[in-house]
């Protein structure tokens, strides 16, 4: 039963292949920047019910999509954990860095009371949105949140995080364990409020030393899903082990996700041969192909993806988030190609 949920939820009447885009709301739609001006501080923006609703809706003004992702950020969990999270223009996110053996993380907090505006905006949106449009809730995966929490900011190699893993493994796993519970709480809250699908972003999974990939990515994901199922939350979960290379094979069999999101570097032919055939696939158009005002390869590339994925349970998406410079007309063209192609099958 569970394995059919992704297709039941997303593969509905409009076409055989469901389509939505990672980071479809913020960043490339002109009105987003107008809405964004209403609240200077990005954390407060993510805590404002009206602004969350407006931003989540925005892509539907332009695009014929099968799903919207609730407007929030993966770093709202570290914020709820009092890590002093801030978003600075041209710098990105920052927070108080953590040093190994810091035990303050173990203090229990209530995610659902801290993120109440998120819950309320999901309830509101699920009531207003047409039934045919799925509402996606999300969270960052434990490893990716630990990366930001230890480093205190973005990084090209997350060296302090990897040092902490090798040097203070027990403490590191306690941090992962704490995050597993908060992430499960946040996902449960979103599902109870009305999210139809949940997504776990492991955006820095390519930083995990290979021998720790099970401990830091696969097992924590499986544990989060076990907690959700034990709490009677049965909505499908999409996992996104970004750029994890061949480790995605084991991830697809053991993480318990219902759908695996693939980044643009993954060879789809290889993926359909090697990854768990019982789960759906989402992906994996390169978002950079949507930037030029004209690209001869765009249509060809979209059709190639559709061809490889025909007869498979597949959600069309980009292989990483849309960027601010991506062109609205190109996104529209991709949607048209997918819709027309689906109708022909
Ligand atoms: O369509 C959407 O944008 C949906 C909402 C959404 C945001 N962040 C809004 C946002 C989602 C799904 C995320 C997830 C997220 N946040 C990830 C995972 C996906 C990925 O890209 O790998 C990560 C790693 C983050 C952390 C984060 N938040 C960074 C690195 C930044 C700065 C640069 C940027 O824009 O990505 C943010 C800030 C942020 N999150 C913005 C938006 C729209 C820009 C802030 C602003 O408008 O001032």
Short mmCIF file of C-alpha atoms and ligand atoms in Angstrom, two decimals:
data_model
loop_
_atom_site.label_atom_id
_atom_site.label_comp_id
_atom_site.label_asym_id
_atom_site.label_seq_id
_atom_site.Cartn_x
_atom_site.Cartn_y
_atom_site.Cartn_z
CA UNK A 1 0.00 0.00 0.00
CA UNK A 2 2.71 2.44 1.06
CA UNK A 3 4.58 2.04 -2.21
CA UNK A 4 1.55 3.33 -4.15
CA UNK A 5 1.17 6.49 -2.17
CA UNK A 6 3.64 8.60 -4.11
CA UNK A 7 1.93 7.81 -7.38
CA UNK A 8 -1.55 8.20 -5.90
CA UNK A 9 -0.65 11.56 -4.44
CA UNK A 10 1.39 13.03 -7.23
CA UNK A 11 0.62 11.04 -10.37
CA UNK A 12 -2.92 12.22 -10.78
CA UNK A 13 -5.27 12.80 -13.71
CA UNK A 14 -3.62 15.83 -15.30
CA UNK A 15 -0.82 13.72 -16.77
CA UNK A 16 1.08 10.53 -16.11
CA UNK A 17 4.13 12.32 -14.82
CA UNK A 18 3.88 14.72 -11.91
CA UNK A 19 5.99 17.88 -12.11
CA UNK A 20 7.22 20.50 -9.65
CA UNK A 21 10.54 22.29 -9.11
CA UNK A 22 12.97 22.44 -6.19
CA UNK A 23 13.16 26.01 -4.85
CA UNK A 24 10.29 27.01 -7.11
CA UNK A 25 9.01 29.82 -4.87
CA UNK A 26 11.88 31.98 -3.64
CA UNK A 27 14.63 33.38 -5.79
CA UNK A 28 13.52 33.52 -9.47
CA UNK A 29 9.96 34.91 -9.46
CA UNK A 30 9.92 38.75 -9.54
CA UNK A 31 7.00 39.07 -7.07
CA UNK A 32 8.96 37.09 -4.49
CA UNK A 33 11.28 40.05 -4.05
CA UNK A 34 8.27 42.32 -3.48
CA UNK A 35 6.84 39.95 -0.86
CA UNK A 36 10.32 39.57 0.65
CA UNK A 37 10.51 43.35 1.26
CA UNK A 38 7.61 43.08 3.71
CA UNK A 39 9.89 41.48 6.33
CA UNK A 40 13.57 42.37 6.47
CA UNK A 41 14.64 39.47 8.68
CA UNK A 42 14.44 36.11 6.86
CA UNK A 43 13.81 34.10 10.06
CA UNK A 44 10.84 36.38 10.87
CA UNK A 45 9.74 36.00 7.25
CA UNK A 46 9.65 32.20 7.78
CA UNK A 47 7.61 32.75 10.97
CA UNK A 48 4.98 34.95 9.33
CA UNK A 49 1.92 32.91 8.36
CA UNK A 50 0.68 35.35 5.69
CA UNK A 51 4.08 35.63 4.02
CA UNK A 52 4.56 31.84 4.06
CA UNK A 53 1.17 31.40 2.38
CA UNK A 54 1.82 34.11 -0.23
CA UNK A 55 5.25 32.73 -1.14
CA UNK A 56 4.07 29.12 -1.32
CA UNK A 57 1.25 30.09 -3.69
CA UNK A 58 3.41 32.27 -5.93
CA UNK A 59 4.64 29.60 -8.41
CA UNK A 60 1.02 28.67 -9.19
CA UNK A 61 0.51 32.16 -10.65
CA UNK A 62 2.98 31.23 -13.38
CA UNK A 63 3.09 27.48 -13.65
CA UNK A 64 0.81 24.46 -14.10
CA UNK A 65 2.33 22.38 -11.29
CA UNK A 66 1.30 19.22 -9.45
CA UNK A 67 2.79 20.24 -6.13
CA UNK A 68 3.86 23.22 -4.05
CA UNK A 69 6.50 23.09 -1.34
CA UNK A 70 5.72 25.00 1.82
CA UNK A 71 7.85 28.13 2.11
CA UNK A 72 10.29 27.75 4.99
CA UNK A 73 13.94 26.88 5.45
CA UNK A 74 15.83 23.82 6.65
CA UNK A 75 17.62 26.03 9.19
CA UNK A 76 14.43 26.71 11.14
CA UNK A 77 15.28 23.65 13.28
CA UNK A 78 18.67 25.07 14.40
CA UNK A 79 16.82 28.35 14.94
CA UNK A 80 14.29 26.56 17.17
CA UNK A 81 17.28 25.03 19.00
CA UNK A 82 18.40 28.58 19.88
CA UNK A 83 21.52 28.49 17.70
CA UNK A 84 21.18 32.19 16.88
CA UNK A 85 20.46 31.64 13.18
CA UNK A 86 20.73 34.66 10.86
CA UNK A 87 20.59 35.12 7.09
CA UNK A 88 22.76 37.91 5.77
CA UNK A 89 22.53 39.25 2.24
CA UNK A 90 25.49 38.15 0.08
CA UNK A 91 26.82 35.97 2.93
CA UNK A 92 24.10 33.39 3.46
CA UNK A 93 23.12 31.66 6.67
CA UNK A 94 25.12 31.83 9.88
CA UNK A 95 24.67 30.66 13.47
CA UNK A 96 26.70 30.08 16.64
CA UNK A 97 29.17 27.33 15.74
CA UNK A 98 29.23 24.24 17.97
CA UNK A 99 32.32 22.58 19.34
CA UNK A 100 32.49 18.85 20.10
CA UNK A 101 31.40 17.87 23.59
CA UNK A 102 29.03 20.85 23.80
CA UNK A 103 26.11 19.27 25.63
CA UNK A 104 23.71 22.21 25.44
CA UNK A 105 22.19 20.59 22.34
CA UNK A 106 20.60 17.93 24.49
CA UNK A 107 18.20 20.42 26.09
CA UNK A 108 14.69 19.45 25.03
CA UNK A 109 12.73 21.98 22.99
CA UNK A 110 9.23 21.84 21.53
CA UNK A 111 9.44 22.12 17.75
CA UNK A 112 5.70 22.37 17.24
CA UNK A 113 5.27 25.35 19.56
CA UNK A 114 8.32 27.14 18.12
CA UNK A 115 7.17 26.61 14.53
CA UNK A 116 3.46 27.21 15.00
CA UNK A 117 3.13 29.68 12.08
CA UNK A 118 4.43 26.93 9.77
CA UNK A 119 1.78 24.54 11.06
CA UNK A 120 -0.98 27.15 10.68
CA UNK A 121 0.05 28.07 7.16
CA UNK A 122 -0.01 24.40 6.11
CA UNK A 123 -3.52 23.92 7.54
CA UNK A 124 -4.69 27.06 5.73
CA UNK A 125 -3.08 26.12 2.42
CA UNK A 126 -4.33 22.52 2.46
CA UNK A 127 -7.87 23.86 2.82
CA UNK A 128 -7.49 26.40 0.01
CA UNK A 129 -5.44 24.48 -2.54
CA UNK A 130 -7.24 22.33 -5.12
CA UNK A 131 -7.11 18.64 -4.20
CA UNK A 132 -5.09 17.91 -7.34
CA UNK A 133 -2.14 19.94 -6.03
CA UNK A 134 -0.01 18.18 -3.45
CA UNK A 135 1.41 20.21 -0.57
CA UNK A 136 4.96 19.20 0.35
CA UNK A 137 6.37 19.67 3.84
CA UNK A 138 10.12 19.35 4.43
CA UNK A 139 13.10 19.33 6.74
CA UNK A 140 16.86 19.21 6.43
CA UNK A 141 18.38 15.79 7.09
CA UNK A 142 20.45 15.35 10.29
CA UNK A 143 23.88 15.39 8.61
CA UNK A 144 23.15 18.59 6.66
CA UNK A 145 21.82 20.37 9.76
CA UNK A 146 24.84 19.16 11.77
CA UNK A 147 27.12 20.61 9.05
CA UNK A 148 25.64 24.09 9.46
CA UNK A 149 25.47 23.80 13.25
CA UNK A 150 29.11 22.79 13.70
CA UNK A 151 30.56 25.04 11.03
CA UNK A 152 28.29 27.97 11.94
CA UNK A 153 27.93 28.83 8.25
CA UNK A 154 28.17 27.38 4.76
CA UNK A 155 31.51 25.91 3.74
CA UNK A 156 33.14 24.41 0.67
CA UNK A 157 34.38 21.30 2.51
CA UNK A 158 32.80 21.29 6.02
CA UNK A 159 36.18 20.38 7.45
CA UNK A 160 35.23 21.14 11.08
CA UNK A 161 32.21 18.86 10.78
CA UNK A 162 34.28 16.02 9.35
CA UNK A 163 36.95 16.54 12.04
CA UNK A 164 34.25 16.40 14.73
CA UNK A 165 32.93 13.16 13.23
CA UNK A 166 36.35 11.47 13.26
CA UNK A 167 37.49 12.96 16.56
CA UNK A 168 34.31 12.90 18.68
CA UNK A 169 32.19 10.17 17.10
CA UNK A 170 30.10 9.52 20.21
CA UNK A 171 29.23 13.20 20.65
CA UNK A 172 28.57 13.54 16.92
CA UNK A 173 26.10 10.64 16.99
CA UNK A 174 24.36 12.21 20.00
CA UNK A 175 23.90 15.35 17.93
CA UNK A 176 22.53 13.27 15.03
CA UNK A 177 20.21 11.46 17.47
CA UNK A 178 18.91 14.76 18.88
CA UNK A 179 18.31 16.05 15.35
CA UNK A 180 16.50 12.83 14.34
CA UNK A 181 13.89 13.50 17.03
CA UNK A 182 13.45 17.21 16.18
CA UNK A 183 13.23 16.46 12.45
CA UNK A 184 10.64 13.72 13.06
CA UNK A 185 8.69 16.17 15.27
CA UNK A 186 8.77 18.83 12.54
CA UNK A 187 7.74 16.40 9.80
CA UNK A 188 4.98 14.93 11.96
CA UNK A 189 3.67 18.42 12.68
CA UNK A 190 3.58 19.23 8.96
CA UNK A 191 1.82 15.97 8.04
CA UNK A 192 -0.78 16.42 10.79
CA UNK A 193 -1.41 19.97 9.58
CA UNK A 194 -2.11 18.66 6.06
CA UNK A 195 1.14 18.11 4.13
CA UNK A 196 0.55 15.28 1.59
CA UNK A 197 4.22 14.46 1.02
CA UNK A 198 7.37 15.08 3.08
CA UNK A 199 10.86 15.73 1.76
CA UNK A 200 14.22 15.38 3.52
CA UNK A 201 17.03 17.51 2.08
CA UNK A 202 20.51 16.06 2.64
CA UNK A 203 22.15 18.87 0.69
CA UNK A 204 25.65 18.18 2.00
CA UNK A 205 25.56 14.38 1.90
CA UNK A 206 28.50 14.46 -0.53
CA UNK A 207 30.65 15.66 2.40
CA UNK A 208 30.12 12.46 4.39
CA UNK A 209 33.23 10.26 4.46
CA UNK A 210 32.17 7.11 2.62
CA UNK A 211 32.61 4.74 5.58
CA UNK A 212 30.23 6.89 7.65
CA UNK A 213 27.53 7.20 4.97
CA UNK A 214 25.29 4.58 6.60
CA UNK A 215 25.62 6.10 10.10
CA UNK A 216 25.19 9.70 9.02
CA UNK A 217 22.68 9.54 6.13
CA UNK A 218 20.99 6.16 5.61
CA UNK A 219 20.31 5.09 9.18
CA UNK A 220 19.15 8.53 10.43
CA UNK A 221 16.70 8.72 7.50
CA UNK A 222 15.38 5.23 8.26
CA UNK A 223 15.06 6.16 11.97
CA UNK A 224 13.10 9.33 11.14
CA UNK A 225 10.74 7.33 8.91
CA UNK A 226 10.36 4.63 11.59
CA UNK A 227 9.41 7.32 14.13
CA UNK A 228 6.86 8.82 11.70
CA UNK A 229 5.29 5.42 10.95
CA UNK A 230 5.19 4.55 14.68
CA UNK A 231 3.26 7.81 15.19
CA UNK A 232 0.83 6.72 12.45
CA UNK A 233 2.09 9.21 9.86
CA UNK A 234 1.97 7.34 6.54
CA UNK A 235 2.47 10.12 3.97
CA UNK A 236 5.21 9.36 1.43
CA UNK A 237 8.73 10.61 2.11
CA UNK A 238 11.10 11.82 -0.63
CA UNK A 239 14.79 11.63 0.29
CA UNK A 240 17.39 13.82 -1.43
CA UNK A 241 20.94 12.55 -0.90
CA UNK A 242 22.53 15.34 -2.94
CA UNK A 243 25.58 14.31 -5.02
CA UNK A 244 26.10 11.16 -2.94
CA UNK A 245 27.38 9.21 -5.97
CA UNK A 246 27.13 5.43 -5.84
CA UNK A 247 26.07 5.57 -2.16
CA UNK A 248 22.56 6.33 -3.42
CA UNK A 249 22.18 2.63 -4.29
CA UNK A 250 22.37 1.51 -0.65
CA UNK A 251 20.37 4.61 0.38
CA UNK A 252 17.56 3.58 -2.00
CA UNK A 253 17.32 0.11 -0.40
CA UNK A 254 17.86 0.90 3.28
CA UNK A 255 16.74 4.45 4.08
CA UNK A 256 13.02 3.53 3.87
CA UNK A 257 12.19 6.52 1.63
CA UNK A 258 9.27 6.11 -0.80
CA UNK A 259 10.95 8.21 -3.46
CA UNK A 260 14.55 9.20 -4.11
CA UNK A 261 15.35 12.63 -5.56
CA UNK A 262 18.35 12.52 -7.87
CA UNK A 263 20.71 15.41 -8.55
CA UNK A 264 21.73 16.40 -12.07
CA UNK A 265 25.02 14.50 -11.93
CA UNK A 266 23.27 11.10 -11.75
CA UNK A 267 23.12 9.05 -14.97
CA UNK A 268 19.43 8.12 -15.08
CA UNK A 269 20.04 4.95 -17.14
CA UNK A 270 22.47 3.76 -14.45
CA UNK A 271 20.02 4.79 -11.70
CA UNK A 272 17.07 2.83 -13.10
CA UNK A 273 19.29 -0.23 -13.41
CA UNK A 274 20.83 -0.02 -9.96
CA UNK A 275 18.58 1.63 -7.43
CA UNK A 276 15.68 -0.01 -5.59
CA UNK A 277 12.91 -0.59 -8.15
CA UNK A 278 10.22 -0.46 -5.45
CA UNK A 279 10.62 3.28 -4.89
CA UNK A 280 9.75 6.23 -7.13
CA UNK A 281 12.37 8.53 -8.65
CA UNK A 282 12.34 12.33 -8.76
CA UNK A 283 14.68 14.50 -10.81
CA UNK A 284 16.99 15.42 -12.40
CA UNK A 285 17.16 18.20 -14.99
CA UNK A 286 20.16 20.49 -14.52
CA UNK A 287 18.72 23.82 -13.27
CA UNK A 288 21.49 25.61 -15.21
CA UNK A 289 19.76 24.52 -18.43
CA UNK A 290 16.94 26.93 -17.50
CA UNK A 291 19.15 30.01 -17.43
CA UNK A 292 20.00 30.85 -21.07
CA UNK A 293 17.24 32.74 -22.86
CA UNK A 294 17.48 30.15 -25.58
CA UNK A 295 18.94 26.68 -25.47
CA UNK A 296 18.87 24.18 -28.31
CA UNK A 297 19.49 21.39 -25.85
CA UNK A 298 16.68 22.06 -23.39
CA UNK A 299 13.88 20.25 -25.23
CA UNK A 300 16.16 17.42 -26.31
CA UNK A 301 17.34 16.93 -22.75
CA UNK A 302 13.84 16.96 -21.22
CA UNK A 303 12.66 14.42 -23.81
CA UNK A 304 15.69 12.22 -23.09
CA UNK A 305 14.78 12.16 -19.37
CA UNK A 306 11.14 11.35 -20.20
CA UNK A 307 12.23 8.58 -22.52
CA UNK A 308 14.44 6.87 -19.91
CA UNK A 309 11.73 7.21 -17.27
CA UNK A 310 8.77 6.05 -19.33
CA UNK A 311 6.85 3.26 -17.54
CA UNK A 312 8.58 4.17 -14.26
CA UNK A 313 7.05 5.88 -11.25
CA UNK A 314 8.58 9.25 -11.87
CA UNK A 315 8.23 12.85 -10.67
CA UNK A 316 9.79 15.35 -13.05
CA UNK A 317 11.93 17.94 -11.26
CA UNK A 318 15.27 19.68 -11.39
CA UNK A 319 18.35 18.03 -9.92
CA UNK A 320 18.87 20.95 -7.48
CA UNK A 321 17.08 24.22 -6.72
CA UNK A 322 16.12 26.77 -9.34
CA UNK A 323 18.53 29.70 -9.18
CA UNK A 324 17.63 33.43 -9.18
CA UNK A 325 18.69 33.82 -12.83
CA UNK A 326 16.57 31.00 -14.21
CA UNK A 327 14.07 32.10 -16.88
CA UNK A 328 10.33 31.80 -16.31
CA UNK A 329 9.73 31.03 -20.01
CA UNK A 330 12.15 28.12 -19.88
CA UNK A 331 10.38 26.65 -16.85
CA UNK A 332 7.06 27.02 -18.71
CA UNK A 333 8.53 25.31 -21.75
CA UNK A 334 9.68 22.34 -19.66
CA UNK A 335 6.19 21.99 -18.14
CA UNK A 336 4.62 22.07 -21.64
CA UNK A 337 6.98 19.40 -22.92
CA UNK A 338 6.23 17.15 -19.95
CA UNK A 339 2.45 17.68 -20.20
CA UNK A 340 2.35 17.08 -23.98
CA UNK A 341 4.59 14.06 -23.72
CA UNK A 342 2.45 12.52 -20.95
CA UNK A 343 -0.73 12.94 -22.98
CA UNK A 344 0.83 11.09 -25.92
CA UNK A 345 1.63 7.93 -23.93
O1 LIG B 1 11.00 27.54 -3.31
C1 LIG B 1 11.61 27.72 -2.25
O2 LIG B 1 12.58 28.49 -2.13
C2 LIG B 1 11.05 26.93 -1.10
C3 LIG B 1 11.54 27.24 0.24
C4 LIG B 1 12.97 26.85 0.59
C5 LIG B 1 13.98 27.78 1.01
N1 LIG B 1 15.07 27.07 1.44
C6 LIG B 1 13.81 29.24 1.01
C7 LIG B 1 15.00 30.12 1.08
C8 LIG B 1 13.53 25.57 0.70
C9 LIG B 1 12.90 24.24 0.30
C10 LIG B 1 14.85 25.71 1.25
C11 LIG B 1 15.73 24.58 1.56
C12 LIG B 1 17.14 24.85 1.89
N2 LIG B 1 17.67 25.88 2.62
C13 LIG B 1 18.19 23.96 1.59
C14 LIG B 1 18.01 22.60 0.90
C15 LIG B 1 17.90 22.71 -0.57
C16 LIG B 1 19.21 23.04 -1.26
O3 LIG B 1 19.23 24.13 -1.88
O4 LIG B 1 20.14 22.24 -1.21
C17 LIG B 1 19.38 24.51 2.09
C18 LIG B 1 20.78 23.92 1.98
C19 LIG B 1 19.05 25.73 2.75
C20 LIG B 1 19.97 26.64 3.51
C21 LIG B 1 19.93 28.03 3.00
N3 LIG B 1 18.85 28.90 3.18
C22 LIG B 1 20.92 28.74 2.27
C23 LIG B 1 22.26 28.16 1.86
C24 LIG B 1 20.42 30.04 2.00
C25 LIG B 1 21.12 31.20 1.31
C26 LIG B 1 21.15 31.15 -0.15
C27 LIG B 1 19.94 30.59 -0.88
O5 LIG B 1 19.06 31.33 -1.32
O6 LIG B 1 19.89 29.35 -1.03
C28 LIG B 1 19.13 30.11 2.55
C29 LIG B 1 18.21 31.27 2.50
C30 LIG B 1 16.94 31.06 1.74
N4 LIG B 1 16.11 29.99 1.91
C31 LIG B 1 16.38 31.93 0.77
C32 LIG B 1 15.17 31.36 0.36
C33 LIG B 1 14.18 31.92 -0.61
C34 LIG B 1 16.96 33.28 0.36
C35 LIG B 1 16.79 34.24 1.49
C36 LIG B 1 16.20 35.57 1.13
O7 LIG B 1 15.26 35.68 0.31
O8 LIG B 1 16.64 36.53 1.76
#
